[in-house]
Coordinates of C-alpha atoms in Angstrom, one line a residue:
M394 CA -16.0 5.9 1.9
A395 CA -18.6 5.9 4.6
T396 CA -17.8 3.5 7.3
V397 CA -19.9 -0.1 6.6
E398 CA -22.2 -1.6 9.1
L399 CA -20.6 -5.3 9.7
S400 CA -22.7 -8.2 10.6
Q401 CA -22.7 -12.1 10.8
Q402 CA -23.0 -12.2 7.1
N403 CA -21.1 -10.0 5.5
F404 CA -18.5 -9.8 8.1
D405 CA -16.2 -12.3 7.4
E406 CA -16.1 -11.2 3.2
V407 CA -15.5 -7.8 4.2
V408 CA -12.9 -8.5 7.0
G409 CA -10.9 -11.4 5.1
S410 CA -10.7 -9.1 1.7
D411 CA -7.3 -7.8 0.6
G412 CA -6.1 -4.4 2.3
L413 CA -6.4 -2.9 5.5
V414 CA -10.0 -3.1 7.2
L415 CA -10.8 -1.2 10.7
V416 CA -13.4 -2.4 12.9
D417 CA -14.9 -0.7 15.6
F418 CA -17.5 -2.6 18.4
W419 CA -19.4 -0.3 19.7
A420 CA -23.0 0.0 21.2
E421 CA -25.4 2.9 21.5
W422 CA -25.3 3.4 25.1
C423 CA -21.6 3.5 25.1
G424 CA -20.2 6.8 26.4
P425 CA -16.9 6.9 24.8
C426 CA -18.1 5.2 21.6
K427 CA -20.5 7.9 21.1
M428 CA -16.9 10.3 21.4
F429 CA -14.9 7.9 19.0
G430 CA -17.8 7.6 16.5
P431 CA -17.2 11.3 14.6
V432 CA -13.5 10.3 15.3
F433 CA -13.9 7.6 13.1
E434 CA -16.2 8.4 10.3
K435 CA -13.8 11.7 10.0
S436 CA -10.7 9.2 9.7
S437 CA -12.7 7.3 6.8
E438 CA -13.7 10.0 5.1
Q439 CA -9.8 10.7 4.6
H440 CA -8.6 7.4 4.1
K441 CA -10.5 6.2 1.1
D442 CA -8.8 3.3 0.1
I443 CA -9.4 1.9 3.8
T444 CA -12.3 -0.2 4.7
F445 CA -13.7 1.2 8.2
G446 CA -16.8 -1.5 9.5
K447 CA -18.7 -0.7 12.2
V448 CA -20.0 -3.9 14.8
D449 CA -22.9 -2.9 17.1
T450 CA -22.2 -5.6 19.3
E451 CA -26.1 -5.1 20.9
A452 CA -26.9 -6.2 17.6
Q453 CA -24.1 -8.4 16.6
V454 CA -23.8 -10.2 19.9
E455 CA -22.0 -13.6 18.3
L456 CA -19.4 -11.4 16.4
A457 CA -18.6 -9.6 19.9
Q458 CA -17.9 -12.9 21.7
A459 CA -16.2 -14.6 18.8
F460 CA -13.4 -11.6 19.0
E461 CA -13.8 -11.7 22.7
I462 CA -14.9 -8.0 22.9
R463 CA -15.2 -7.5 26.8
S464 CA -15.2 -3.9 27.2
I465 CA -15.7 -1.2 24.2
P466 CA -15.1 1.3 22.2
T467 CA -12.8 -1.6 20.9
L468 CA -10.5 -1.4 18.1
M469 CA -9.5 -4.1 15.6
A470 CA -7.2 -3.6 12.7
V471 CA -7.3 -6.6 10.0
R472 CA -4.8 -6.2 7.0
D473 CA -4.7 -8.5 4.4
G474 CA -7.2 -11.2 6.4
V475 CA -4.6 -10.9 9.5
V476 CA -5.3 -9.2 12.6
L477 CA -2.8 -6.9 13.8
Y478 CA -4.1 -5.1 16.0
S479 CA -7.1 -5.1 18.2
Q480 CA -7.3 -2.8 21.7
P481 CA -9.7 -1.4 23.5
G482 CA -10.2 2.6 24.1
A483 CA -11.6 5.5 22.0
L484 CA -8.5 6.9 20.3
P485 CA -8.1 10.5 19.7
A486 CA -7.8 11.4 16.4
A487 CA -4.0 11.8 16.5
A488 CA -3.6 8.3 17.5
L489 CA -5.9 7.2 15.5
E490 CA -3.6 8.8 12.5
D491 CA -0.3 7.1 13.7
L492 CA -1.9 3.9 13.9
I493 CA -3.2 3.7 10.8
S494 CA 0.6 4.9 9.6
Q495 CA 1.9 1.8 11.6
L496 CA -0.1 -0.5 10.3
R497 CA 0.6 0.6 6.4
A498 CA 4.3 0.4 7.2
V499 CA 3.8 -3.6 8.6
D500 CA 5.9 -5.9 6.3
M501 CA 3.0 -8.2 5.7
E502 CA 5.7 -10.9 4.1
E503 CA 7.4 -11.0 7.1
V504 CA 3.8 -11.6 9.1
R505 CA 3.2 -14.0 7.1
A506 CA 6.7 -15.9 7.3
Q507 CA 6.1 -15.5 11.6
I508 CA 2.3 -16.9 11.7
A509 CA 4.2 -19.7 9.5
A510 CA 7.0 -20.8 12.5
H511 CA 5.0 -20.2 14.8
E512 CA 2.5 -22.9 13.4
A513 CA 4.8 -25.0 12.4
E514 CA 7.2 -24.6 15.8
H515 CA 3.3 -25.2 17.8
G516 CA 0.8 -26.8 15.5
S517 CA -1.9 -24.5 13.9
E518 CA -5.1 -24.2 16.1
P519 CA -8.4 -23.9 14.9
H520 CA -10.0 -21.1 13.8
T521 CA -13.5 -20.1 15.5
H522 CA -14.0 -17.2 13.5

């Protein structure tokens, strides 16, 4: 699957769906983004079961602000609607593949149990996204 351009209009629908979604926050003027772009695209062709989305931070300022994107590229990974990873930096292909393997191995029932326990202890905080 090729990458999907994400915007305010389709972000929640795409990222909130079941399964694994990788989101690349980028901008046209960003040198490291241009280096990471082909790595991200190639990975999207190798992992057809994962949704690969791209957010142009210049065109989608509100999305970048909502996720507190301070430096680009930033890669965010969401699985079953839960953000599991969000870090700036252009990953080399091998590191991206390693991250994907780790994300696939996450026990989502355990993650949901941890979230529920945290919310029970601290109260649930309103979601701004």
